[in-house]
Amino acid sequence: MDIRRSLAPDAALEPALIERCRKQDAEAFGRLVDAYQNRVFGFVRRMVSDPEDAADVVQDTFIRAFQAIHRFDGRSSLRTWLFRIAHNLCVDRSRRNDRTPNELRIEAAFESDEGIEIPDERWDPEGMVLNDELMDLVEAGIGSMSEKLRSVLLLHDKEDMSYDEIANVLELPLGTVKSRLFLARAHLQNALGGYMKGETNV
Amino acid sequence: MYSKWLKSNKSQVVDLIAEARLDEALNDVGQQFVAQSVKRLPTEDVNMAWRSQLNEKLLFEQNRIRKVRKQNWIWRPIAGMAIASAFAFALFVPRSTLTTFESSGAVEANVMHAHMMAERNYELTGSAVVTRETNLDAVPQTASYEWEEADLGAL
């Protein structure tokens, strides 16, 4: 039986839970895990290719958070802090695998004339539903980019983090966050190009 | 005036232009389409087995942390007291009360005597012979030496 996506804890309740966690209250920490486990898992699952590795990384993330929560000073949000731990663990894991995918350079991405031609009837962001084919292509496109681009793309477009939050999680300048996001999307645009032109037959 | 300011802040202006261009590019239709595609990807949830495994690990970690804290609670004051005592001893105990070893000279004299005896034996008998072997008292006075003719000739 799956635990369904749980709601983030009440913003007013979270500081009290954190305070209890500082006293090694496992029950309070469990509530924070309930609130963030699926979001962290969703992020890590796409950062680490192997599902078992991903599950291990998420467990490590929460255990490290539990060990270090007395050092959490509240300057950033708990979500930002958890994603930073998760991201660092993902980077450690991917370094072991040493993947170096081919990506666009920013100049080439800007100069490329091959933008996606989106027919008007298909461009309905609010009502857009991904079919299996497009979903597979998006997943494959995300999987084929470097962790540097992937992390920015997932944090911004999937986790709805602001540029500032991402800069905080990844410890990067704001401009770098934006340029990486642009490159990541350009990479994905290339991966989806065929589909959008109706040429892909999967 | 404006051109002067522009000259001195050229790099900042270039950055601003680049950023503005980047913001514009990020709002491009194609980029927004990709963003929406990523947003609508299905979410994968963790299962109960994963969660119960995590609970076990957290419980183990909780006990470990409590144990370490308890040990720290005992050992830290002891270590602190020991360091403070060492400082107090070094600072406040007068040097004159500290006991020092004064040699009586007997040990040195015995060592010197043994050394001189060993040297004397070496001069008399050569190397590879220990004092015990050259102690004349240890040789029985009644011992009879059956000297051969050849031995006498060698002498």
mmCIF file of C-alpha atoms in Angstrom:
data_model
loop_
_atom_site.group_PDB
_atom_site.id
_atom_site.type_symbol
_atom_site.label_atom_id
_atom_site.label_comp_id
_atom_site.label_asym_id
_atom_site.label_seq_id
_atom_site.Cartn_x
_atom_site.Cartn_y
_atom_site.Cartn_z
ATOM 1 C CA MET A 1 0.000 0.000 0.000
ATOM 2 C CA ASP A 2 1.362 3.385 -0.977
ATOM 3 C CA ILE A 3 1.453 6.355 1.262
ATOM 4 C CA ARG A 4 -0.344 8.994 -0.713
ATOM 5 C CA ARG A 5 1.144 12.434 -1.234
ATOM 6 C CA SER A 6 0.874 14.235 2.050
ATOM 7 C CA LEU A 7 0.419 17.887 2.673
ATOM 8 C CA ALA A 8 3.221 20.116 3.860
ATOM 9 C CA PRO A 9 2.810 20.895 7.555
ATOM 10 C CA ASP A 10 1.117 24.078 8.565
ATOM 11 C CA ALA A 11 3.622 26.932 8.334
ATOM 12 C CA ALA A 12 2.812 27.890 11.918
ATOM 13 C CA LEU A 13 3.211 24.311 13.128
ATOM 14 C CA GLU A 14 6.545 23.634 11.451
ATOM 15 C CA PRO A 15 8.760 25.677 13.826
ATOM 16 C CA ALA A 16 7.235 23.854 16.817
ATOM 17 C CA LEU A 17 7.914 20.496 15.163
ATOM 18 C CA ILE A 18 11.489 21.531 14.408
ATOM 19 C CA GLU A 19 11.959 22.567 18.036
ATOM 20 C CA ARG A 20 10.760 19.131 19.170
ATOM 21 C CA CYS A 21 13.069 17.463 16.632
ATOM 22 C CA ARG A 22 16.025 19.319 18.154
ATOM 23 C CA LYS A 23 15.297 17.345 21.324
ATOM 24 C CA GLN A 24 15.485 14.143 19.265
ATOM 25 C CA ASP A 25 11.723 13.641 19.268
ATOM 26 C CA ALA A 26 11.319 10.908 16.643
ATOM 27 C CA GLU A 27 7.548 11.302 16.519
ATOM 28 C CA ALA A 28 7.823 14.979 15.587
ATOM 29 C CA PHE A 29 10.473 14.170 13.020
ATOM 30 C CA GLY A 30 8.182 11.480 11.602
ATOM 31 C CA ARG A 31 5.592 14.144 10.912
ATOM 32 C CA LEU A 32 8.135 16.199 9.011
ATOM 33 C CA VAL A 33 9.118 13.083 7.052
ATOM 34 C CA ASP A 34 5.434 12.509 6.207
ATOM 35 C CA ALA A 35 5.224 16.036 4.883
ATOM 36 C CA TYR A 36 8.330 15.962 2.687
ATOM 37 C CA GLN A 37 9.112 12.338 1.827
ATOM 38 C CA ASN A 38 7.283 12.229 -1.494
ATOM 39 C CA ARG A 39 8.632 15.538 -2.724
ATOM 40 C CA VAL A 40 12.186 14.622 -1.821
ATOM 41 C CA PHE A 41 11.700 11.158 -3.305
ATOM 42 C CA GLY A 42 10.315 12.646 -6.543
ATOM 43 C CA PHE A 43 13.390 14.855 -6.868
ATOM 44 C CA VAL A 44 15.934 12.165 -5.968
ATOM 45 C CA ARG A 45 14.237 9.546 -8.140
ATOM 46 C CA ARG A 46 14.978 11.688 -11.198
ATOM 47 C CA MET A 47 18.467 12.633 -10.041
ATOM 48 C CA VAL A 48 19.574 9.049 -9.413
ATOM 49 C CA SER A 49 18.845 6.565 -12.178
ATOM 50 C CA ASP A 50 18.576 3.420 -10.051
ATOM 51 C CA PRO A 51 15.299 3.270 -8.023
ATOM 52 C CA GLU A 52 16.908 1.352 -5.141
ATOM 53 C CA ASP A 53 19.746 3.861 -4.979
ATOM 54 C CA ALA A 54 17.152 6.640 -4.954
ATOM 55 C CA ALA A 55 15.304 5.047 -2.031
ATOM 56 C CA ASP A 56 18.605 4.739 -0.133
ATOM 57 C CA VAL A 57 19.507 8.363 -0.851
ATOM 58 C CA VAL A 58 16.147 9.589 0.467
ATOM 59 C CA GLN A 59 16.578 7.543 3.650
ATOM 60 C CA ASP A 60 20.094 8.943 4.063
ATOM 61 C CA THR A 61 18.696 12.435 3.538
ATOM 62 C CA PHE A 62 16.245 12.096 6.423
ATOM 63 C CA ILE A 63 18.723 10.372 8.715
ATOM 64 C CA ARG A 64 21.292 13.121 8.143
ATOM 65 C CA ALA A 65 18.620 15.718 8.699
ATOM 66 C CA PHE A 66 17.691 14.024 11.986
ATOM 67 C CA GLN A 67 21.357 13.938 13.064
ATOM 68 C CA ALA A 68 21.946 17.590 12.184
ATOM 69 C CA ILE A 69 18.615 19.228 12.959
ATOM 70 C CA HIS A 70 20.066 20.893 16.064
ATOM 71 C CA ARG A 71 22.305 22.838 13.656
ATOM 72 C CA PHE A 72 19.371 23.956 11.474
ATOM 73 C CA ASP A 73 19.170 27.680 12.213
ATOM 74 C CA GLY A 74 15.986 28.492 10.304
ATOM 75 C CA ARG A 75 17.629 31.023 7.999
ATOM 76 C CA SER A 76 16.364 29.024 5.055
ATOM 77 C CA SER A 77 13.158 27.011 4.992
ATOM 78 C CA LEU A 78 13.173 23.379 6.071
ATOM 79 C CA ARG A 79 12.278 22.401 2.513
ATOM 80 C CA THR A 80 15.331 24.243 1.133
ATOM 81 C CA TRP A 81 17.527 22.605 3.776
ATOM 82 C CA LEU A 82 16.214 19.091 3.058
ATOM 83 C CA PHE A 83 16.632 19.516 -0.686
ATOM 84 C CA ARG A 84 20.186 20.752 -0.158
ATOM 85 C CA ILE A 85 21.045 17.588 1.784
ATOM 86 C CA ALA A 86 19.320 15.443 -0.843
ATOM 87 C CA HIS A 87 21.084 17.225 -3.688
ATOM 88 C CA ASN A 88 24.516 16.825 -2.080
ATOM 89 C CA LEU A 89 23.909 13.116 -1.596
ATOM 90 C CA CYS A 90 22.780 12.782 -5.225
ATOM 91 C CA VAL A 91 25.937 14.539 -6.408
ATOM 92 C CA ASP A 92 28.073 12.163 -4.325
ATOM 93 C CA ARG A 93 26.242 9.219 -5.852
ATOM 94 C CA SER A 94 26.516 10.489 -9.446
ATOM 95 C CA ARG A 95 30.240 11.204 -9.000
ATOM 96 C CA ARG A 96 30.697 7.528 -8.349
ATOM 97 C CA ASN A 97 28.884 6.756 -11.603
ATOM 98 C CA ASP A 98 30.700 9.578 -13.454
ATOM 99 C CA ARG A 99 28.207 10.408 -16.155
ATOM 100 C CA THR A 100 29.114 13.015 -18.771
ATOM 101 C CA PRO A 101 26.191 13.536 -21.138
ATOM 102 C CA ASN A 102 26.271 15.691 -24.260
ATOM 103 C CA GLU A 103 24.590 19.048 -23.783
ATOM 104 C CA LEU A 104 24.112 22.318 -25.568
ATOM 105 C CA ARG A 105 26.336 25.293 -24.860
ATOM 106 C CA ILE A 106 24.514 28.492 -23.959
ATOM 107 C CA GLU A 107 25.669 30.348 -27.086
ATOM 108 C CA ALA A 108 24.489 27.503 -29.288
ATOM 109 C CA ALA A 109 21.170 27.353 -27.451
ATOM 110 C CA PHE A 110 20.606 31.080 -28.034
ATOM 111 C CA GLU A 111 21.660 30.943 -31.660
ATOM 112 C CA SER A 112 19.659 27.824 -32.477
ATOM 113 C CA ASP A 113 16.881 28.566 -34.957
ATOM 114 C CA GLU A 114 15.204 25.270 -34.233
ATOM 115 C CA GLY A 115 12.687 26.333 -31.649
ATOM 116 C CA ILE A 116 9.720 24.171 -30.863
ATOM 117 C CA GLU A 117 6.833 24.864 -33.144
ATOM 118 C CA ILE A 118 3.832 24.500 -30.927
ATOM 119 C CA PRO A 119 0.471 24.284 -32.683
ATOM 120 C CA ASP A 120 -2.007 26.593 -31.005
ATOM 121 C CA GLU A 121 -4.527 23.892 -30.170
ATOM 122 C CA ARG A 122 -1.896 21.892 -28.278
ATOM 123 C CA TRP A 123 -0.555 24.864 -26.339
ATOM 124 C CA ASP A 124 -2.885 24.959 -23.415
ATOM 125 C CA PRO A 125 -0.652 24.988 -20.320
ATOM 126 C CA GLU A 126 -3.478 24.836 -17.823
ATOM 127 C CA GLY A 127 -5.349 21.993 -19.415
ATOM 128 C CA MET A 128 -2.304 20.176 -20.660
ATOM 129 C CA VAL A 129 -2.184 16.502 -19.860
ATOM 130 C CA LEU A 130 0.876 14.503 -20.698
ATOM 131 C CA ASN A 131 0.261 11.404 -22.704
ATOM 132 C CA ASP A 132 2.478 8.381 -22.133
ATOM 133 C CA GLU A 133 4.596 9.078 -25.177
ATOM 134 C CA LEU A 134 5.381 12.645 -24.254
ATOM 135 C CA MET A 135 5.896 11.675 -20.621
ATOM 136 C CA ASP A 136 8.460 9.050 -21.624
ATOM 137 C CA LEU A 137 10.250 11.570 -23.822
ATOM 138 C CA VAL A 138 10.363 14.155 -21.037
ATOM 139 C CA GLU A 139 11.682 11.563 -18.569
ATOM 140 C CA ALA A 140 14.286 10.400 -21.073
ATOM 141 C CA GLY A 141 15.290 13.996 -21.820
ATOM 142 C CA ILE A 142 15.696 14.765 -18.125
ATOM 143 C CA GLY A 143 17.687 11.559 -17.648
ATOM 144 C CA SER A 144 20.067 12.441 -20.472
ATOM 145 C CA MET A 145 21.181 15.813 -19.075
ATOM 146 C CA SER A 146 23.874 16.418 -16.475
ATOM 147 C CA GLU A 147 22.966 16.604 -12.812
ATOM 148 C CA LYS A 148 23.842 20.330 -12.848
ATOM 149 C CA LEU A 149 21.098 21.123 -15.348
ATOM 150 C CA ARG A 150 18.706 18.468 -14.092
ATOM 151 C CA SER A 151 18.760 19.704 -10.516
ATOM 152 C CA VAL A 152 17.890 23.287 -11.524
ATOM 153 C CA LEU A 153 15.152 22.138 -13.900
ATOM 154 C CA LEU A 154 13.519 19.837 -11.327
ATOM 155 C CA LEU A 155 13.736 22.324 -8.472
ATOM 156 C CA HIS A 156 12.257 25.140 -10.546
ATOM 157 C CA ASP A 157 9.765 23.474 -12.834
ATOM 158 C CA LYS A 158 8.741 20.465 -10.735
ATOM 159 C CA GLU A 159 9.189 21.702 -7.161
ATOM 160 C CA ASP A 160 8.128 25.301 -7.844
ATOM 161 C CA MET A 161 11.131 26.780 -6.084
ATOM 162 C CA SER A 162 12.062 30.387 -6.730
ATOM 163 C CA TYR A 163 15.428 31.346 -8.236
ATOM 164 C CA ASP A 164 16.567 32.536 -4.806
ATOM 165 C CA GLU A 165 15.658 29.256 -3.150
ATOM 166 C CA ILE A 166 17.451 27.276 -5.849
ATOM 167 C CA ALA A 167 20.512 29.512 -5.495
ATOM 168 C CA ASN A 168 20.381 28.712 -1.767
ATOM 169 C CA VAL A 169 19.958 24.957 -2.237
ATOM 170 C CA LEU A 170 22.693 24.626 -4.852
ATOM 171 C CA GLU A 171 24.899 27.423 -3.469
ATOM 172 C CA LEU A 172 25.096 29.115 -6.865
ATOM 173 C CA PRO A 173 24.814 32.730 -8.062
ATOM 174 C CA LEU A 174 21.369 33.731 -9.313
ATOM 175 C CA GLY A 175 22.605 34.247 -12.879
ATOM 176 C CA THR A 176 24.021 30.732 -12.989
ATOM 177 C CA VAL A 177 20.688 29.325 -11.837
ATOM 178 C CA LYS A 178 18.891 31.127 -14.656
ATOM 179 C CA SER A 179 21.387 30.156 -17.324
ATOM 180 C CA ARG A 180 21.306 26.517 -16.212
ATOM 181 C CA LEU A 181 17.524 26.528 -16.265
ATOM 182 C CA PHE A 182 17.563 27.956 -19.767
ATOM 183 C CA LEU A 183 20.064 25.316 -20.915
ATOM 184 C CA ALA A 184 18.143 22.497 -19.269
ATOM 185 C CA ARG A 185 14.928 23.519 -20.993
ATOM 186 C CA ALA A 186 16.754 23.964 -24.299
ATOM 187 C CA HIS A 187 18.132 20.453 -23.906
ATOM 188 C CA LEU A 188 14.643 19.149 -23.298
ATOM 189 C CA GLN A 189 13.285 21.170 -26.220
ATOM 190 C CA ASN A 190 15.758 19.358 -28.462
ATOM 191 C CA ALA A 191 14.669 16.019 -27.022
ATOM 192 C CA LEU A 192 11.000 16.838 -27.654
ATOM 193 C CA GLY A 193 11.538 18.525 -30.998
ATOM 194 C CA GLY A 194 10.590 15.482 -33.046
ATOM 195 C CA TYR A 195 7.478 14.808 -31.020
ATOM 196 C CA MET A 196 6.232 18.364 -31.335
ATOM 197 C CA LYS A 197 6.667 18.262 -35.089
ATOM 198 C CA GLY A 198 4.638 15.062 -35.169
ATOM 199 C CA GLU A 199 7.593 13.078 -36.453
ATOM 200 C CA THR A 200 8.004 10.767 -33.491
ATOM 201 C CA ASN A 201 6.374 7.402 -33.691
ATOM 202 C CA VAL A 202 7.103 5.539 -30.463
ATOM 203 C CA MET B 1 27.936 62.280 -17.740
ATOM 204 C CA TYR B 2 25.911 59.229 -18.751
ATOM 205 C CA SER B 3 28.701 57.844 -20.932
ATOM 206 C CA LYS B 4 31.147 58.227 -18.019
ATOM 207 C CA TRP B 5 28.840 56.268 -15.716
ATOM 208 C CA LEU B 6 28.349 53.688 -18.455
ATOM 209 C CA LYS B 7 32.111 53.293 -18.855
ATOM 210 C CA SER B 8 32.724 52.767 -15.142
ATOM 211 C CA ASN B 9 29.839 50.306 -14.770
ATOM 212 C CA LYS B 10 30.293 48.538 -18.070
ATOM 213 C CA SER B 11 30.506 45.015 -16.664
ATOM 214 C CA GLN B 12 27.410 45.541 -14.523
ATOM 215 C CA VAL B 13 25.490 46.864 -17.504
ATOM 216 C CA VAL B 14 26.580 43.898 -19.602
ATOM 217 C CA ASP B 15 25.415 41.577 -16.817
ATOM 218 C CA LEU B 16 22.066 43.339 -16.607
ATOM 219 C CA ILE B 17 21.560 43.133 -20.350
ATOM 220 C CA ALA B 18 22.518 39.461 -20.328
ATOM 221 C CA GLU B 19 20.152 38.798 -17.443
ATOM 222 C CA ALA B 20 17.312 40.667 -19.122
ATOM 223 C CA ARG B 21 17.942 38.693 -22.291
ATOM 224 C CA LEU B 22 17.987 35.482 -20.279
ATOM 225 C CA ASP B 23 14.718 36.365 -18.499
ATOM 226 C CA GLU B 24 13.138 37.042 -21.849
ATOM 227 C CA ALA B 25 14.447 33.746 -23.233
ATOM 228 C CA LEU B 26 13.103 31.860 -20.201
ATOM 229 C CA ASN B 27 9.635 33.220 -20.926
ATOM 230 C CA ASP B 28 9.775 32.033 -24.507
ATOM 231 C CA VAL B 29 6.845 29.807 -25.549
ATOM 232 C CA GLY B 30 9.043 26.778 -26.136
ATOM 233 C CA GLN B 31 10.711 27.127 -22.742
ATOM 234 C CA GLN B 32 7.342 27.524 -21.048
ATOM 235 C CA PHE B 33 6.012 24.448 -22.811
ATOM 236 C CA VAL B 34 8.929 22.414 -21.470
ATOM 237 C CA ALA B 35 8.368 23.864 -17.995
ATOM 238 C CA GLN B 36 4.722 22.797 -18.079
ATOM 239 C CA SER B 37 5.675 19.324 -19.326
ATOM 240 C CA VAL B 38 8.043 18.878 -16.387
ATOM 241 C CA LYS B 39 5.472 20.224 -13.947
ATOM 242 C CA ARG B 40 2.910 17.679 -15.068
ATOM 243 C CA LEU B 41 5.172 14.673 -14.713
ATOM 244 C CA PRO B 42 3.598 12.104 -12.398
ATOM 245 C CA THR B 43 4.837 11.941 -8.825
ATOM 246 C CA GLU B 44 6.229 8.736 -7.404
ATOM 247 C CA ASP B 45 5.408 8.020 -3.802
ATOM 248 C CA VAL B 46 7.389 5.989 -1.312
ATOM 249 C CA ASN B 47 5.880 2.742 -0.026
ATOM 250 C CA MET B 48 5.181 1.440 3.474
ATOM 251 C CA ALA B 49 8.180 -0.917 3.508
ATOM 252 C CA TRP B 50 10.498 1.989 2.770
ATOM 253 C CA ARG B 51 8.891 4.038 5.500
ATOM 254 C CA SER B 52 9.062 1.325 8.157
ATOM 255 C CA GLN B 53 12.738 0.771 7.282
ATOM 256 C CA LEU B 54 13.331 4.481 7.746
ATOM 257 C CA ASN B 55 11.491 4.411 11.084
ATOM 258 C CA GLU B 56 13.775 1.617 12.302
ATOM 259 C CA LYS B 57 16.859 3.564 11.249
ATOM 260 C CA LEU B 58 15.567 6.714 12.921
ATOM 261 C CA LEU B 59 14.867 4.833 16.127
ATOM 262 C CA PHE B 60 18.371 3.371 16.087
ATOM 263 C CA GLU B 61 19.797 6.822 15.457
ATOM 264 C CA GLN B 62 17.713 8.327 18.261
ATOM 265 C CA ASN B 63 19.065 5.745 20.730
ATOM 266 C CA ARG B 64 22.619 6.276 19.510
ATOM 267 C CA ILE B 65 22.390 10.049 19.869
ATOM 268 C CA ARG B 66 20.893 9.707 23.372
ATOM 269 C CA LYS B 67 23.679 7.326 24.373
ATOM 270 C CA VAL B 68 26.358 9.702 23.070
ATOM 271 C CA ARG B 69 24.731 12.621 24.893
ATOM 272 C CA LYS B 70 24.578 10.630 28.129
ATOM 273 C CA GLN B 71 28.238 9.691 27.818
ATOM 274 C CA ASN B 72 29.116 13.295 27.097
ATOM 275 C CA TRP B 73 27.144 14.341 30.166
ATOM 276 C CA ILE B 74 29.370 12.103 32.306
ATOM 277 C CA TRP B 75 32.744 12.486 30.626
ATOM 278 C CA ARG B 76 32.727 16.165 29.791
ATOM 279 C CA PRO B 77 32.654 17.377 33.433
ATOM 280 C CA ILE B 78 35.298 14.807 34.341
ATOM 281 C CA ALA B 79 37.542 15.887 31.492
ATOM 282 C CA GLY B 80 36.924 19.532 32.360
ATOM 283 C CA MET B 81 37.808 18.953 36.000
ATOM 284 C CA ALA B 82 40.967 17.088 35.020
ATOM 285 C CA ILE B 83 42.142 19.886 32.746
ATOM 286 C CA ALA B 84 41.284 22.543 35.326
ATOM 287 C CA SER B 85 43.167 20.588 38.027
ATOM 288 C CA ALA B 86 46.207 20.261 35.790
ATOM 289 C CA PHE B 87 46.206 24.018 35.179
ATOM 290 C CA ALA B 88 45.722 24.777 38.864
ATOM 291 C CA PHE B 89 48.572 22.458 39.821
ATOM 292 C CA ALA B 90 50.888 23.996 37.241
ATOM 293 C CA LEU B 91 50.014 27.542 38.277
ATOM 294 C CA PHE B 92 49.662 27.397 42.051
ATOM 295 C CA VAL B 93 51.940 24.650 43.382
ATOM 296 C CA PRO B 94 55.335 26.299 44.236
ATOM 297 C CA ARG B 95 58.291 24.898 42.381
ATOM 298 C CA SER B 96 60.313 24.366 45.578
ATOM 299 C CA THR B 97 57.830 21.803 46.848
ATOM 300 C CA LEU B 98 58.245 19.676 43.766
ATOM 301 C CA THR B 99 60.419 16.636 44.515
ATOM 302 C CA THR B 100 63.472 16.196 42.385
ATOM 303 C CA PHE B 101 65.648 13.136 42.077
ATOM 304 C CA GLU B 102 69.105 13.550 43.503
ATOM 305 C CA SER B 103 71.636 10.929 42.621
ATOM 306 C CA SER B 104 73.733 9.387 45.400
ATOM 307 C CA GLY B 105 76.448 8.421 42.924
ATOM 308 C CA ALA B 106 76.426 4.713 43.845
ATOM 309 C CA VAL B 107 74.742 3.577 40.674
ATOM 310 C CA GLU B 108 77.119 5.573 38.482
ATOM 311 C CA ALA B 109 80.108 4.192 40.386
ATOM 312 C CA ASN B 110 78.912 0.602 39.899
ATOM 313 C CA VAL B 111 78.308 1.176 36.189
ATOM 314 C CA MET B 112 81.791 2.650 35.793
ATOM 315 C CA HIS B 113 83.338 -0.267 37.705
ATOM 316 C CA ALA B 114 81.555 -2.842 35.561
ATOM 317 C CA HIS B 115 82.649 -1.028 32.428
ATOM 318 C CA MET B 116 86.266 -0.858 33.531
ATOM 319 C CA MET B 117 86.258 -4.563 34.395
ATOM 320 C CA ALA B 118 84.816 -5.423 31.025
ATOM 321 C CA GLU B 119 87.473 -3.325 29.288
ATOM 322 C CA ARG B 120 90.227 -4.991 31.260
ATOM 323 C CA ASN B 121 88.905 -8.462 30.390
ATOM 324 C CA TYR B 122 88.716 -7.522 26.767
ATOM 325 C CA GLU B 123 92.332 -6.397 26.769
ATOM 326 C CA LEU B 124 93.406 -9.656 28.336
ATOM 327 C CA THR B 125 91.289 -12.165 26.438
ATOM 328 C CA GLY B 126 90.071 -10.545 23.242
ATOM 329 C CA SER B 127 86.544 -10.360 21.883
ATOM 330 C CA ALA B 128 83.730 -12.901 22.133
ATOM 331 C CA VAL B 129 84.652 -13.861 25.661
ATOM 332 C CA VAL B 130 82.405 -12.936 28.512
ATOM 333 C CA THR B 131 83.601 -11.973 31.961
ATOM 334 C CA ARG B 132 82.252 -15.162 33.464
ATOM 335 C CA GLU B 133 84.478 -17.274 31.214
ATOM 336 C CA THR B 134 87.614 -15.369 32.159
ATOM 337 C CA ASN B 135 87.055 -15.373 35.873
ATOM 338 C CA LEU B 136 90.131 -17.066 37.204
ATOM 339 C CA ASP B 137 88.407 -17.988 40.424
ATOM 340 C CA ALA B 138 85.940 -20.099 38.447
ATOM 341 C CA VAL B 139 88.719 -22.291 36.970
ATOM 342 C CA PRO B 140 89.367 -25.319 39.198
ATOM 343 C CA GLN B 141 92.884 -25.204 40.565
ATOM 344 C CA THR B 142 93.241 -28.971 40.285
ATOM 345 C CA ALA B 143 92.396 -29.104 36.648
ATOM 346 C CA SER B 144 95.017 -31.025 34.733
ATOM 347 C CA TYR B 145 95.935 -29.924 31.265
ATOM 348 C CA GLU B 146 97.119 -32.682 29.040
ATOM 349 C CA TRP B 147 99.284 -30.646 26.760
ATOM 350 C CA GLU B 148 100.313 -32.195 23.515
ATOM 351 C CA GLU B 149 103.713 -31.675 22.013
ATOM 352 C CA ALA B 150 102.130 -29.690 19.199
ATOM 353 C CA ASP B 151 100.418 -27.392 21.653
ATOM 354 C CA LEU B 152 103.659 -26.676 23.409
ATOM 355 C CA GLY B 153 105.301 -26.010 20.074
ATOM 356 C CA ALA B 154 102.557 -23.552 19.149
ATOM 357 C CA LEU B 155 103.185 -21.650 22.322
#
